[in-house]
Each structure stands twice: as C-alpha cells, then as structure tokens.
PDB file of C-alpha atoms and ligand atoms in Angstrom:
ATOM      1  CA  UNK A   1     -14.356  -7.112 -20.868  1.00 41.00           C
ATOM      2  CA  UNK A   2     -16.402  -5.030 -18.477  1.00 45.00           C
ATOM      3  CA  UNK A   3     -18.218  -6.312 -15.406  1.00 46.00           C
ATOM      4  CA  UNK A   4     -21.177  -4.419 -13.963  1.00 45.00           C
ATOM      5  CA  UNK A   5     -23.375  -5.020 -10.955  1.00 43.00           C
ATOM      6  CA  UNK A   6     -26.870  -3.653 -10.412  1.00 42.00           C
ATOM      7  CA  UNK A   7     -26.121  -2.449  -6.865  1.00 44.00           C
ATOM      8  CA  UNK A   8     -23.205  -0.374  -8.160  1.00 46.00           C
ATOM      9  CA  UNK A   9     -25.230   1.701 -10.615  1.00 49.00           C
ATOM     10  CA  UNK A  10     -23.803   4.956  -9.313  1.00 62.00           C
ATOM     11  CA  UNK A  11     -20.193   3.736  -9.517  1.00 73.00           C
ATOM     12  CA  UNK A  12     -18.381   3.278 -12.825  1.00 75.00           C
ATOM     13  CA  UNK A  13     -18.196  -0.363 -13.981  1.00 89.00           C
ATOM     14  CA  UNK A  14     -14.997  -2.221 -13.194  1.00 95.00           C
ATOM     15  CA  UNK A  15     -12.889  -3.928 -15.816  1.00 94.00           C
ATOM     16  CA  UNK A  16     -12.615  -7.606 -14.932  1.00 93.00           C
ATOM     17  CA  UNK A  17      -9.221  -8.119 -13.301  1.00 97.00           C
ATOM     18  CA  UNK A  18      -6.752 -10.880 -14.098  1.00 98.00           C
ATOM     19  CA  UNK A  19      -7.076 -13.773 -11.633  1.00 98.00           C
ATOM     20  CA  UNK A  20      -3.503 -13.125 -10.565  1.00 98.00           C
ATOM     21  CA  UNK A  21      -4.283  -9.533  -9.527  1.00 98.00           C
ATOM     22  CA  UNK A  22      -7.527 -10.402  -7.775  1.00 98.00           C
ATOM     23  CA  UNK A  23      -5.864 -13.294  -5.932  1.00 98.00           C
ATOM     24  CA  UNK A  24      -3.098 -11.030  -4.736  1.00 98.00           C
ATOM     25  CA  UNK A  25      -5.475  -8.360  -3.423  1.00 98.00           C
ATOM     26  CA  UNK A  26      -7.524 -11.057  -1.702  1.00 98.00           C
ATOM     27  CA  UNK A  27      -4.431 -12.660  -0.169  1.00 98.00           C
ATOM     28  CA  UNK A  28      -3.389  -9.284   1.279  1.00 98.00           C
ATOM     29  CA  UNK A  29      -6.924  -8.792   2.660  1.00 98.00           C
ATOM     30  CA  UNK A  30      -6.896 -12.295   4.192  1.00 98.00           C
ATOM     31  CA  UNK A  31      -3.418 -11.696   5.636  1.00 98.00           C
ATOM     32  CA  UNK A  32      -4.472  -8.480   7.361  1.00 98.00           C
ATOM     33  CA  UNK A  33      -7.656 -10.011   8.750  1.00 97.00           C
ATOM     34  CA  UNK A  34      -5.610 -12.936  10.030  1.00 98.00           C
ATOM     35  CA  UNK A  35      -3.262 -10.559  11.846  1.00 96.00           C
ATOM     36  CA  UNK A  36      -6.164  -8.929  13.675  1.00 95.00           C
ATOM     37  CA  UNK A  37      -7.499 -12.382  14.551  1.00 96.00           C
ATOM     38  CA  UNK A  38      -4.090 -13.472  15.888  1.00 96.00           C
ATOM     39  CA  UNK A  39      -3.854 -10.290  17.942  1.00 93.00           C
ATOM     40  CA  UNK A  40      -7.249 -11.000  19.408  1.00 92.00           C
ATOM     41  CA  UNK A  41      -5.999 -14.445  20.428  1.00 94.00           C
ATOM     42  CA  UNK A  42      -2.883 -12.980  22.081  1.00 93.00           C
ATOM     43  CA  UNK A  43      -0.635 -14.647  19.488  1.00 92.00           C
ATOM     44  CA  UNK A  44       1.167 -11.461  18.343  1.00 90.00           C
ATOM     45  CA  UNK A  45       3.354  -9.051  20.269  1.00 81.00           C
ATOM     46  CA  UNK A  46       4.066  -5.409  19.569  1.00 83.00           C
ATOM     47  CA  UNK A  47       1.844  -3.468  17.232  1.00 87.00           C
ATOM     48  CA  UNK A  48       0.653  -3.593  13.658  1.00 92.00           C
ATOM     49  CA  UNK A  49      -1.156  -1.326  11.230  1.00 96.00           C
ATOM     50  CA  UNK A  50      -3.198  -3.120   8.616  1.00 97.00           C
ATOM     51  CA  UNK A  51      -3.741  -1.788   5.113  1.00 98.00           C
ATOM     52  CA  UNK A  52      -7.387  -2.946   5.022  1.00 98.00           C
ATOM     53  CA  UNK A  53      -9.111  -0.954   2.284  1.00 98.00           C
ATOM     54  CA  UNK A  54      -5.845   0.074   0.615  1.00 98.00           C
ATOM     55  CA  UNK A  55      -4.667  -3.327  -0.697  1.00 98.00           C
ATOM     56  CA  UNK A  56      -5.378  -2.455  -4.345  1.00 98.00           C
ATOM     57  CA  UNK A  57      -2.784   0.345  -4.405  1.00 99.00           C
ATOM     58  CA  UNK A  58       0.447  -1.701  -4.471  1.00 99.00           C
ATOM     59  CA  UNK A  59      -1.275  -4.287  -6.671  1.00 98.00           C
ATOM     60  CA  UNK A  60      -2.208  -1.575  -9.178  1.00 98.00           C
ATOM     61  CA  UNK A  61       1.368  -0.283  -9.159  1.00 98.00           C
ATOM     62  CA  UNK A  62       2.958  -3.717  -9.487  1.00 98.00           C
ATOM     63  CA  UNK A  63       3.287  -3.959 -13.291  1.00 98.00           C
ATOM     64  CA  UNK A  64       4.362  -0.309 -13.450  1.00 98.00           C
ATOM     65  CA  UNK A  65       7.386  -1.022 -11.254  1.00 98.00           C
ATOM     66  CA  UNK A  66      10.444  -3.047 -12.206  1.00 98.00           C
ATOM     67  CA  UNK A  67      12.574  -5.436 -10.132  1.00 98.00           C
ATOM     68  CA  UNK A  68      15.461  -2.940 -10.220  1.00 98.00           C
ATOM     69  CA  UNK A  69      13.281  -0.163  -8.750  1.00 99.00           C
ATOM     70  CA  UNK A  70      13.517   0.522  -5.028  1.00 99.00           C
ATOM     71  CA  UNK A  71      10.361   0.550  -2.922  1.00 99.00           C
ATOM     72  CA  UNK A  72      10.217   2.428   0.375  1.00 98.00           C
ATOM     73  CA  UNK A  73       7.319   1.534   2.581  1.00 98.00           C
ATOM     74  CA  UNK A  74       5.868   2.863   5.800  1.00 98.00           C
ATOM     75  CA  UNK A  75       4.127   1.711   8.985  1.00 98.00           C
ATOM     76  CA  UNK A  76       1.152   0.477   6.920  1.00 98.00           C
ATOM     77  CA  UNK A  77       3.342  -1.595   4.654  1.00 98.00           C
ATOM     78  CA  UNK A  78       2.271  -5.250   4.626  1.00 98.00           C
ATOM     79  CA  UNK A  79       0.491  -4.857   1.289  1.00 98.00           C
ATOM     80  CA  UNK A  80       3.530  -3.126  -0.215  1.00 98.00           C
ATOM     81  CA  UNK A  81       5.724  -6.058   0.818  1.00 98.00           C
ATOM     82  CA  UNK A  82       3.285  -8.760  -0.247  1.00 98.00           C
ATOM     83  CA  UNK A  83       2.675  -7.150  -3.647  1.00 98.00           C
ATOM     84  CA  UNK A  84       6.423  -7.108  -4.241  1.00 98.00           C
ATOM     85  CA  UNK A  85       7.377 -10.554  -2.951  1.00 98.00           C
ATOM     86  CA  UNK A  86       4.208 -12.643  -2.468  1.00 98.00           C
ATOM     87  CA  UNK A  87       5.770 -13.980   0.709  1.00 98.00           C
ATOM     88  CA  UNK A  88       3.165 -14.156   3.477  1.00 98.00           C
ATOM     89  CA  UNK A  89       5.169 -16.855   5.301  1.00 98.00           C
ATOM     90  CA  UNK A  90       8.272 -14.669   5.641  1.00 98.00           C
ATOM     91  CA  UNK A  91       6.258 -11.620   6.703  1.00 98.00           C
ATOM     92  CA  UNK A  92       4.078 -13.445   9.213  1.00 98.00           C
ATOM     93  CA  UNK A  93       7.126 -15.207  10.647  1.00 98.00           C
ATOM     94  CA  UNK A  94       8.758 -11.781  10.969  1.00 97.00           C
ATOM     95  CA  UNK A  95       5.751 -10.359  12.793  1.00 97.00           C
ATOM     96  CA  UNK A  96       5.438 -13.434  15.029  1.00 97.00           C
ATOM     97  CA  UNK A  97       9.196 -13.822  15.591  1.00 95.00           C
ATOM     98  CA  UNK A  98       9.345 -17.351  14.167  1.00 97.00           C
ATOM     99  CA  UNK A  99      11.795 -19.281  12.018  1.00 97.00           C
ATOM    100  CA  UNK A 100      11.795 -18.141   8.407  1.00 98.00           C
ATOM    101  CA  UNK A 101      11.291 -14.481   9.358  1.00 98.00           C
ATOM    102  CA  UNK A 102      12.348 -12.190   6.522  1.00 98.00           C
ATOM    103  CA  UNK A 103      14.536 -10.060   8.857  1.00 97.00           C
ATOM    104  CA  UNK A 104      15.288 -12.646  11.525  1.00 96.00           C
ATOM    105  CA  UNK A 105      12.384 -11.381  13.611  1.00 95.00           C
ATOM    106  CA  UNK A 106      14.091  -8.122  14.628  1.00 95.00           C
ATOM    107  CA  UNK A 107      12.124  -5.835  12.299  1.00 95.00           C
ATOM    108  CA  UNK A 108       8.576  -6.858  13.087  1.00 95.00           C
ATOM    109  CA  UNK A 109       5.638  -5.335  11.272  1.00 96.00           C
ATOM    110  CA  UNK A 110       7.154  -1.980  10.389  1.00 96.00           C
ATOM    111  CA  UNK A 111      10.883  -2.451   9.713  1.00 97.00           C
ATOM    112  CA  UNK A 112      11.469  -4.786   6.820  1.00 97.00           C
ATOM    113  CA  UNK A 113      14.437  -4.889   4.509  1.00 98.00           C
ATOM    114  CA  UNK A 114      14.689  -7.258   1.603  1.00 98.00           C
ATOM    115  CA  UNK A 115      16.542  -6.689  -1.664  1.00 98.00           C
ATOM    116  CA  UNK A 116      15.383  -3.270  -2.882  1.00 98.00           C
ATOM    117  CA  UNK A 117      12.540  -2.966  -0.386  1.00 98.00           C
ATOM    118  CA  UNK A 118      12.796  -1.042   2.884  1.00 98.00           C
ATOM    119  CA  UNK A 119      10.068  -0.032   5.312  1.00 98.00           C
ATOM    120  CA  UNK A 120      10.149   2.254   8.315  1.00 97.00           C
ATOM    121  CA  UNK A 121       7.719   3.132  11.074  1.00 97.00           C
ATOM    122  CA  UNK A 122       9.217   6.612  11.349  1.00 97.00           C
ATOM    123  CA  UNK A 123       6.981   8.958   9.412  1.00 97.00           C
ATOM    124  CA  UNK A 124       8.785  10.960   6.751  1.00 95.00           C
ATOM    125  CA  UNK A 125      12.088   9.138   7.199  1.00 96.00           C
ATOM    126  CA  UNK A 126      11.941   7.329   3.898  1.00 97.00           C
ATOM    127  CA  UNK A 127      11.627  10.327   1.582  1.00 98.00           C
ATOM    128  CA  UNK A 128      15.105  11.813   2.109  1.00 98.00           C
ATOM    129  CA  UNK A 129      16.592   8.297   2.028  1.00 98.00           C
ATOM    130  CA  UNK A 130      14.748   7.565  -1.219  1.00 98.00           C
ATOM    131  CA  UNK A 131      16.095  10.806  -2.676  1.00 98.00           C
ATOM    132  CA  UNK A 132      19.637   9.618  -2.000  1.00 98.00           C
ATOM    133  CA  UNK A 133      18.859   6.288  -3.621  1.00 98.00           C
ATOM    134  CA  UNK A 134      17.209   8.049  -6.575  1.00 98.00           C
ATOM    135  CA  UNK A 135      20.337  10.155  -7.043  1.00 98.00           C
ATOM    136  CA  UNK A 136      22.425   6.994  -7.097  1.00 98.00           C
ATOM    137  CA  UNK A 137      20.061   5.374  -9.589  1.00 98.00           C
ATOM    138  CA  UNK A 138      20.160   8.417 -11.845  1.00 98.00           C
ATOM    139  CA  UNK A 139      23.959   8.226 -11.953  1.00 98.00           C
ATOM    140  CA  UNK A 140      24.554   4.484 -11.907  1.00 98.00           C
ATOM    141  CA  UNK A 141      21.374   2.794 -13.157  1.00 98.00           C
ATOM    142  CA  UNK A 142      19.470   5.214 -15.375  1.00 98.00           C
ATOM    143  CA  UNK A 143      15.879   4.142 -15.974  1.00 98.00           C
ATOM    144  CA  UNK A 144      15.319   2.718 -12.485  1.00 99.00           C
ATOM    145  CA  UNK A 145      13.335   4.702  -9.914  1.00 99.00           C
ATOM    146  CA  UNK A 146      12.731   4.993  -6.187  1.00 99.00           C
ATOM    147  CA  UNK A 147       9.089   4.680  -5.116  1.00 99.00           C
ATOM    148  CA  UNK A 148       8.036   5.897  -1.673  1.00 98.00           C
ATOM    149  CA  UNK A 149       4.668   5.239  -0.028  1.00 98.00           C
ATOM    150  CA  UNK A 150       3.502   7.818   2.504  1.00 98.00           C
ATOM    151  CA  UNK A 151       0.193   8.779   4.106  1.00 98.00           C
ATOM    152  CA  UNK A 152      -1.415  12.208   3.971  1.00 98.00           C
ATOM    153  CA  UNK A 153      -0.514  12.770   7.653  1.00 98.00           C
ATOM    154  CA  UNK A 154       3.173  12.462   6.772  1.00 98.00           C
ATOM    155  CA  UNK A 155       2.991  15.846   5.036  1.00 98.00           C
ATOM    156  CA  UNK A 156       3.359  17.193   8.588  1.00 97.00           C
ATOM    157  CA  UNK A 157       7.024  16.132   8.510  1.00 98.00           C
ATOM    158  CA  UNK A 158       9.576  18.717   7.345  1.00 97.00           C
ATOM    159  CA  UNK A 159      11.808  16.089   5.756  1.00 97.00           C
ATOM    160  CA  UNK A 160       9.128  15.563   3.107  1.00 98.00           C
ATOM    161  CA  UNK A 161       9.658  19.107   1.799  1.00 98.00           C
ATOM    162  CA  UNK A 162      13.454  18.923   1.857  1.00 98.00           C
ATOM    163  CA  UNK A 163      13.154  15.751  -0.213  1.00 98.00           C
ATOM    164  CA  UNK A 164      10.641  17.226  -2.678  1.00 98.00           C
ATOM    165  CA  UNK A 165      12.909  20.238  -3.136  1.00 98.00           C
ATOM    166  CA  UNK A 166      15.951  18.106  -3.956  1.00 98.00           C
ATOM    167  CA  UNK A 167      13.953  15.739  -6.156  1.00 98.00           C
ATOM    168  CA  UNK A 168      12.804  18.685  -8.285  1.00 98.00           C
ATOM    169  CA  UNK A 169      16.141  20.501  -8.259  1.00 98.00           C
ATOM    170  CA  UNK A 170      18.187  17.447  -9.170  1.00 98.00           C
ATOM    171  CA  UNK A 171      15.554  15.919 -11.458  1.00 98.00           C
ATOM    172  CA  UNK A 172      15.531  12.663  -9.537  1.00 98.00           C
ATOM    173  CA  UNK A 173      13.647   9.517 -10.560  1.00 99.00           C
ATOM    174  CA  UNK A 174      11.443   9.725  -7.459  1.00 99.00           C
ATOM    175  CA  UNK A 175       7.855   8.487  -7.345  1.00 99.00           C
ATOM    176  CA  UNK A 176       5.941   9.555  -4.248  1.00 98.00           C
ATOM    177  CA  UNK A 177       2.772   7.541  -3.692  1.00 99.00           C
ATOM    178  CA  UNK A 178       0.463   9.328  -1.285  1.00 98.00           C
ATOM    179  CA  UNK A 179      -2.198   7.050   0.167  1.00 98.00           C
ATOM    180  CA  UNK A 180      -4.628   9.750   1.230  1.00 98.00           C
ATOM    181  CA  UNK A 181      -7.114   7.949   3.461  1.00 97.00           C
ATOM    182  CA  UNK A 182      -8.381  11.184   4.982  1.00 96.00           C
ATOM    183  CA  UNK A 183      -7.065  10.519   8.460  1.00 97.00           C
ATOM    184  CA  UNK A 184      -3.807  10.227  10.396  1.00 96.00           C
ATOM    185  CA  UNK A 185      -4.254   7.998  13.421  1.00 95.00           C
ATOM    186  CA  UNK A 186      -7.262   9.896  14.895  1.00 95.00           C
ATOM    187  CA  UNK A 187      -6.808  13.306  13.224  1.00 95.00           C
ATOM    188  CA  UNK A 188      -8.866  13.989  10.091  1.00 95.00           C
ATOM    189  CA  UNK A 189      -6.756  15.395   7.264  1.00 96.00           C
ATOM    190  CA  UNK A 190      -9.040  18.434   7.144  1.00 95.00           C
ATOM    191  CA  UNK A 191      -7.944  19.312  10.696  1.00 96.00           C
ATOM    192  CA  UNK A 192      -4.225  19.046   9.936  1.00 96.00           C
ATOM    193  CA  UNK A 193      -3.501  19.991   6.322  1.00 97.00           C
ATOM    194  CA  UNK A 194      -3.838  23.473   4.835  1.00 97.00           C
ATOM    195  CA  UNK A 195      -4.245  23.444   1.062  1.00 97.00           C
ATOM    196  CA  UNK A 196      -3.856  20.225  -0.884  1.00 98.00           C
ATOM    197  CA  UNK A 197      -1.346  17.541  -1.772  1.00 98.00           C
ATOM    198  CA  UNK A 198      -1.496  18.832  -5.369  1.00 98.00           C
ATOM    199  CA  UNK A 199      -0.665  22.354  -4.196  1.00 98.00           C
ATOM    200  CA  UNK A 200       2.293  21.128  -2.216  1.00 98.00           C
ATOM    201  CA  UNK A 201       3.701  19.226  -5.204  1.00 98.00           C
ATOM    202  CA  UNK A 202       3.100  22.274  -7.415  1.00 98.00           C
ATOM    203  CA  UNK A 203       5.062  24.469  -4.988  1.00 98.00           C
ATOM    204  CA  UNK A 204       8.160  22.524  -6.034  1.00 98.00           C
ATOM    205  CA  UNK A 205       7.220  22.291  -9.695  1.00 98.00           C
ATOM    206  CA  UNK A 206       6.585  18.565  -9.300  1.00 98.00           C
ATOM    207  CA  UNK A 207       3.902  16.837 -11.368  1.00 98.00           C
ATOM    208  CA  UNK A 208       0.894  15.484  -9.512  1.00 98.00           C
ATOM    209  CA  UNK A 209      -1.532  12.752 -10.543  1.00 98.00           C
ATOM    210  CA  UNK A 210      -4.735  11.957  -8.705  1.00 98.00           C
ATOM    211  CA  UNK A 211      -6.985   8.938  -8.684  1.00 98.00           C
ATOM    212  CA  UNK A 212      -9.977   7.929  -6.608  1.00 97.00           C
ATOM    213  CA  UNK A 213     -10.503   4.756  -8.641  1.00 97.00           C
ATOM    214  CA  UNK A 214     -10.173   1.189  -7.373  1.00 98.00           C
ATOM    215  CA  UNK A 215     -10.194  -0.244 -10.906  1.00 98.00           C
ATOM    216  CA  UNK A 216      -6.694  -1.651 -11.459  1.00 98.00           C
ATOM    217  CA  UNK A 217      -6.835  -1.277 -15.242  1.00 98.00           C
ATOM    218  CA  UNK A 218      -7.984   2.349 -15.099  1.00 98.00           C
ATOM    219  CA  UNK A 219      -5.362   3.257 -12.491  1.00 98.00           C
ATOM    220  CA  UNK A 220      -2.588   1.634 -14.498  1.00 98.00           C
ATOM    221  CA  UNK A 221      -3.556   3.390 -17.720  1.00 98.00           C
ATOM    222  CA  UNK A 222      -3.744   6.728 -15.940  1.00 98.00           C
ATOM    223  CA  UNK A 223      -0.385   6.405 -14.166  1.00 98.00           C
ATOM    224  CA  UNK A 224       1.750   4.661 -16.782  1.00 98.00           C
ATOM    225  CA  UNK A 225       2.873   7.798 -18.704  1.00 98.00           C
ATOM    226  CA  UNK A 226       3.782   9.720 -15.532  1.00 98.00           C
ATOM    227  CA  UNK A 227       5.733   6.797 -14.125  1.00 98.00           C
ATOM    228  CA  UNK A 228       7.582   6.390 -17.430  1.00 98.00           C
ATOM    229  CA  UNK A 229       8.521  10.077 -17.141  1.00 98.00           C
ATOM    230  CA  UNK A 230       9.815   9.536 -13.593  1.00 99.00           C
ATOM    231  CA  UNK A 231      12.358   7.149 -15.110  1.00 98.00           C
ATOM    232  CA  UNK A 232      13.609  10.054 -17.236  1.00 98.00           C
ATOM    233  CA  UNK A 233      14.114  12.260 -14.161  1.00 98.00           C
ATOM    234  CA  UNK A 234      10.711  13.931 -13.798  1.00 98.00           C
ATOM    235  CA  UNK A 235       9.603  13.279 -10.227  1.00 98.00           C
ATOM    236  CA  UNK A 236       5.923  12.616  -9.636  1.00 99.00           C
ATOM    237  CA  UNK A 237       3.528  12.694  -6.715  1.00 98.00           C
ATOM    238  CA  UNK A 238       0.665  10.245  -7.202  1.00 98.00           C
ATOM    239  CA  UNK A 239      -2.228  10.772  -4.844  1.00 98.00           C
ATOM    240  CA  UNK A 240      -4.668   7.939  -4.236  1.00 98.00           C
ATOM    241  CA  UNK A 241      -7.871   9.053  -2.551  1.00 98.00           C
ATOM    242  CA  UNK A 242      -8.507   5.912  -0.544  1.00 98.00           C
ATOM    243  CA  UNK A 243     -10.134   4.601   2.625  1.00 97.00           C
ATOM    244  CA  UNK A 244      -8.766   3.101   5.798  1.00 97.00           C
ATOM    245  CA  UNK A 245     -11.298   0.403   6.592  1.00 96.00           C
ATOM    246  CA  UNK A 246     -10.061  -0.584  10.003  1.00 92.00           C
ATOM    247  CA  UNK A 247      -8.610   1.141  13.041  1.00 92.00           C
ATOM    248  CA  UNK A 248      -5.322   3.038  12.877  1.00 94.00           C
ATOM    249  CA  UNK A 249      -3.671   0.120  14.616  1.00 91.00           C
ATOM    250  CA  UNK A 250      -5.936  -2.110  16.712  1.00 86.00           C
ATOM    251  CA  UNK A 251      -9.038  -0.977  18.529  1.00 81.00           C
ATOM    252  CA  UNK A 252      -8.246   2.725  18.117  1.00 86.00           C
ATOM    253  CA  UNK A 253     -10.882   3.806  15.630  1.00 91.00           C
ATOM    254  CA  UNK A 254     -12.519   6.997  16.884  1.00 91.00           C
ATOM    255  CA  UNK A 255     -14.373   7.830  13.659  1.00 94.00           C
ATOM    256  CA  UNK A 256     -18.136   8.243  13.644  1.00 93.00           C
ATOM    257  CA  UNK A 257     -19.986   5.136  12.466  1.00 94.00           C
ATOM    258  CA  UNK A 258     -21.213   6.859   9.286  1.00 94.00           C
ATOM    259  CA  UNK A 259     -17.637   7.666   8.215  1.00 93.00           C
ATOM    260  CA  UNK A 260     -16.621   4.032   8.658  1.00 94.00           C
ATOM    261  CA  UNK A 261     -19.729   2.960   6.751  1.00 96.00           C
ATOM    262  CA  UNK A 262     -18.794   5.248   3.842  1.00 95.00           C
ATOM    263  CA  UNK A 263     -15.362   3.630   3.780  1.00 96.00           C
ATOM    264  CA  UNK A 264     -17.004   0.194   3.694  1.00 96.00           C
ATOM    265  CA  UNK A 265     -19.250   1.214   0.812  1.00 96.00           C
ATOM    266  CA  UNK A 266     -16.241   2.346  -1.220  1.00 96.00           C
ATOM    267  CA  UNK A 267     -14.213  -0.782  -0.410  1.00 98.00           C
ATOM    268  CA  UNK A 268     -12.625  -2.378  -3.492  1.00 98.00           C
ATOM    269  CA  UNK A 269     -13.509  -5.778  -1.991  1.00 98.00           C
ATOM    270  CA  UNK A 270     -17.216  -5.044  -2.049  1.00 97.00           C
ATOM    271  CA  UNK A 271     -17.044  -3.538  -5.505  1.00 97.00           C
ATOM    272  CA  UNK A 272     -15.109  -6.407  -7.069  1.00 97.00           C
ATOM    273  CA  UNK A 273     -17.322  -8.968  -5.296  1.00 97.00           C
ATOM    274  CA  UNK A 274     -20.355  -7.380  -6.953  1.00 96.00           C
ATOM    275  CA  UNK A 275     -18.695  -6.848 -10.317  1.00 96.00           C
ATOM    276  CA  UNK A 276     -17.263 -10.344 -10.884  1.00 96.00           C
ATOM    277  CA  UNK A 277     -18.934 -12.748  -8.417  1.00 96.00           C
ATOM    278  CA  UNK A 278     -17.678 -15.930 -10.065  1.00 93.00           C
ATOM    279  CA  UNK A 279     -13.938 -15.549  -9.926  1.00 96.00           C
ATOM    280  CA  UNK A 280     -14.260 -13.447  -6.779  1.00 98.00           C
ATOM    281  CA  UNK A 281     -15.915 -16.038  -4.512  1.00 98.00           C
ATOM    282  CA  UNK A 282     -13.637 -18.811  -5.744  1.00 98.00           C
ATOM    283  CA  UNK A 283     -10.415 -16.822  -5.417  1.00 98.00           C
ATOM    284  CA  UNK A 284     -11.453 -15.324  -2.074  1.00 98.00           C
ATOM    285  CA  UNK A 285     -12.060 -18.771  -0.590  1.00 98.00           C
ATOM    286  CA  UNK A 286      -8.701 -19.940  -1.954  1.00 98.00           C
ATOM    287  CA  UNK A 287      -6.888 -16.902  -0.528  1.00 98.00           C
ATOM    288  CA  UNK A 288      -8.417 -17.400   2.922  1.00 98.00           C
ATOM    289  CA  UNK A 289      -7.544 -21.095   2.937  1.00 98.00           C
ATOM    290  CA  UNK A 290      -4.006 -20.315   1.859  1.00 98.00           C
ATOM    291  CA  UNK A 291      -3.504 -17.690   4.593  1.00 98.00           C
ATOM    292  CA  UNK A 292      -5.065 -20.010   7.217  1.00 98.00           C
ATOM    293  CA  UNK A 293      -2.538 -22.660   6.245  1.00 98.00           C
ATOM    294  CA  UNK A 294       0.343 -20.173   6.340  1.00 98.00           C
ATOM    295  CA  UNK A 295      -0.722 -19.011   9.816  1.00 98.00           C
ATOM    296  CA  UNK A 296      -1.000 -22.582  11.141  1.00 98.00           C
ATOM    297  CA  UNK A 297       2.419 -23.411   9.744  1.00 98.00           C
ATOM    298  CA  UNK A 298       4.159 -20.253  11.027  1.00 98.00           C
ATOM    299  CA  UNK A 299       2.530 -20.396  14.485  1.00 97.00           C
ATOM    300  CA  UNK A 300       3.874 -23.920  14.921  1.00 97.00           C
ATOM    301  CA  UNK A 301       7.486 -22.930  14.198  1.00 97.00           C
ATOM    302  CA  UNK A 302      10.339 -22.354  16.665  1.00 97.00           C
ATOM    303  CA  UNK A 303      11.177 -18.762  17.653  1.00 96.00           C
ATOM    304  CA  UNK A 304      13.501 -16.993  15.185  1.00 93.00           C
TER     305      UNK A 304
HETATM  306  C1  LIG B 401       8.000  10.787  13.221  1.00 77.27           C
HETATM  307  C2  LIG B 401       6.759  10.068  13.698  1.00 77.27           C
HETATM  308  N1  LIG B 401       5.847  10.737  14.424  1.00 77.27           N
HETATM  309  C3  LIG B 401       4.738  10.096  14.885  1.00 77.27           C
HETATM  310  C4  LIG B 401       4.565   8.756  14.631  1.00 77.27           C
HETATM  311  C5  LIG B 401       3.319   8.031  15.171  1.00 77.27           C
HETATM  312  N2  LIG B 401       2.423   7.708  14.073  1.00 77.27           N
HETATM  313  C6  LIG B 401       2.443   6.508  13.465  1.00 77.27           C
HETATM  314  S1  LIG B 401       1.411   6.442  12.167  1.00 77.27           S
HETATM  315  C7  LIG B 401       0.862   8.007  12.435  1.00 77.27           C
HETATM  316  C8  LIG B 401      -0.178   8.612  11.529  1.00 77.27           C
HETATM  317  C9  LIG B 401       0.209   8.471  10.111  1.00 77.27           C
HETATM  318  O1  LIG B 401      -0.763   9.045   9.276  1.00 77.27           O
HETATM  319  P1  LIG B 401      -0.617   8.983   7.709  1.00 77.27           P
HETATM  320  O2  LIG B 401       0.736   9.393   7.281  1.00 77.27           O
HETATM  321  O3  LIG B 401      -1.766   9.725   7.160  1.00 77.27           O
HETATM  322  O4  LIG B 401      -0.735   7.439   7.391  1.00 77.27           O
HETATM  323  P2  LIG B 401      -1.922   6.432   7.733  1.00 77.27           P
HETATM  324  O5  LIG B 401      -1.672   5.913   9.129  1.00 77.27           O
HETATM  325  O6  LIG B 401      -3.207   7.159   7.597  1.00 77.27           O
HETATM  326  O7  LIG B 401      -1.764   5.345   6.722  1.00 77.27           O
HETATM  327  C10 LIG B 401       1.517   8.577  13.511  1.00 77.27           C
HETATM  328  C11 LIG B 401       1.271   9.944  13.999  1.00 77.27           C
HETATM  329  C12 LIG B 401       5.539   8.113  13.858  1.00 77.27           C
HETATM  330  N3  LIG B 401       5.413   6.829  13.538  1.00 77.27           N
HETATM  331  N4  LIG B 401       6.616   8.783  13.394  1.00 77.27           N
END
C-alpha cells in the first residue's frame, strides 16, 4: 500500500510502514526530545548527542540484522541502542545515573555495552575493533557480521583506513554504515573531505551502496542483497545521506537558518506525518506518553 500527501508532491510517495516500525522511530524521537528537555531542566549531567533526524536508519536496518550480529555504535548512538533493545528505561537510567542503568551508570550516553552491542565516543575507535570481531565471526560463527555506525567526519581518522584495508584483504563480514549528515560538529563535510565516501570505499575494492531515502521499505529492499553478501565475506560501506536536525550536542548549532530549515523539510517525521496521518498521530501520542512515563519513573529512582 502506498501513502501520498499533497504537500509532498516533489518527494516520492512513502510505503505505509508497519505500526511497529513507526512506533519505534517515534519512540526514539520522543526519547531524544526528552533528553534535551531534561538537560534544559538541569536534570542531566555530562553531555549527549541526539540522533534527531537520523532515527530511521537503525530502524531500517533492524530486520536486516540478526541477534548474533555485533553492532558498534558511536557518540550519536541512542537510536542504535533503542532499535536493538527497545529499552528506553535502561538507557535513560544510564544517562541519568539511576538504578536500572544498563551499564551501572558508568558509561553514560556514549559508552554502552550490552550483549553484542558496544558504543564509543572516540571517533574511529570502533572500526578496527569491529574488524577483529568480524575476523572472529568469520572463523567461529560464519554468517554473522559486525556492523559499525560512523559519521562522515570520522573519515578523518586513520584507523578507518587500516580497518577498511584489512576488511577487504581478509574478506571480513564487516558492514560499515556511514550516516552522512553533511557536518561534523561545526565543520561542513565539504570543508573537510576530499573526494567521496564511495571513492574511499572503492580505493580498497569495497562495495558501496548509497541511499538518500527515508522510506524504510525502499531502504530495506535496496540494502538486503549487499548485506546478505557481507555475511559471505564481502564487506560493504552503506552511505545514508541524512540530516542532523538538532545541534551537534546541545546549543552548539552554528549552521545558517536555511540549512537547518532544509534539514527540517527532509525530516522523516514530517514526511511520515503527511503520508500516513492516521496511524502517525495516534502512535506519536502513544510514544510521547510512554517516554514521559519512563522519564518520570527513572527520575524518581535512587542513584545507580
Ligand atoms: C578521536 C576523536 N576526536 C574528536 C572527537 C570530538 N568529536 C566528537 S563528535 C565529533 C564530530 C563527529 O562527526 P561525524 O563523524 O560526522 O558524526 P556526527 O557528529 O555528524 O554524527 C568530534 C570531532 C572525538 N569524539 N573523538
């Protein structure tokens, strides 16, 4: 079934998502907005980087990954965690340092470890580690893969290239998901990156797939064959052209207003709201209520 909206005439129509997928994207959106609200109220310590605008990426990848795959996340990783575990209580408790925290409150926003999920705030650190894990998987658990999320700015780290080299040379089951939001903190990608992500993958003989879609069904169809090939030892770089809706962290958005407005226009949230207003409004209200309740519960808990 296809949903269209008159105000989106220039954009391709979106396939109506399953309630489960839409609910998950909306819960991640509500979670991130709640974090910014809690920061504003002085309820959170440390820092946080929200994935506002990029929530659809881990949700799109979800059915393409298996429980025995490893996922390596980065500083902008709340959506990656929530798409894997649907555990806003554990993550919020971790960030707030309250009972029930997924890592006892010592990891905070950026350093989470649970089962086969690991995040790091150190740019580029995860790729070489994921290569080691992918080598182990190739030998001991053929068919499973290691998936690493990085931003475009992380291509400034040398470890990325050492990892890509080994992944190609050793035919590792490594999936590199590049969330190219066009900016790294305050530096536009165009001011920092010569050439392209595709060109850098090609330099190592690694396959590259690109998508600028937000339609979950289209993304999944496009990526499924490449991800199946990763499981057979053909590494893949998947580049999502996406948009960072909010600041890099909190209050540090130096972009011109028209750039932020373009990001807002492309937001999956706006597009799905227009494309399927009935389930959208209902599920959005439910997601916000759920996250409000989680926040009230976690904020009232003892320190971890
Ligand atoms: C090794 C290292 N250098 C610098 C930083 C500080 N830092 C955190 S996020 C960031 C920008 C990351 O940009 P990108 O990889 O494009 O991801 P995005 O924030 O856009 O999602 C920087 C410079 C860091 N975390 N690690």
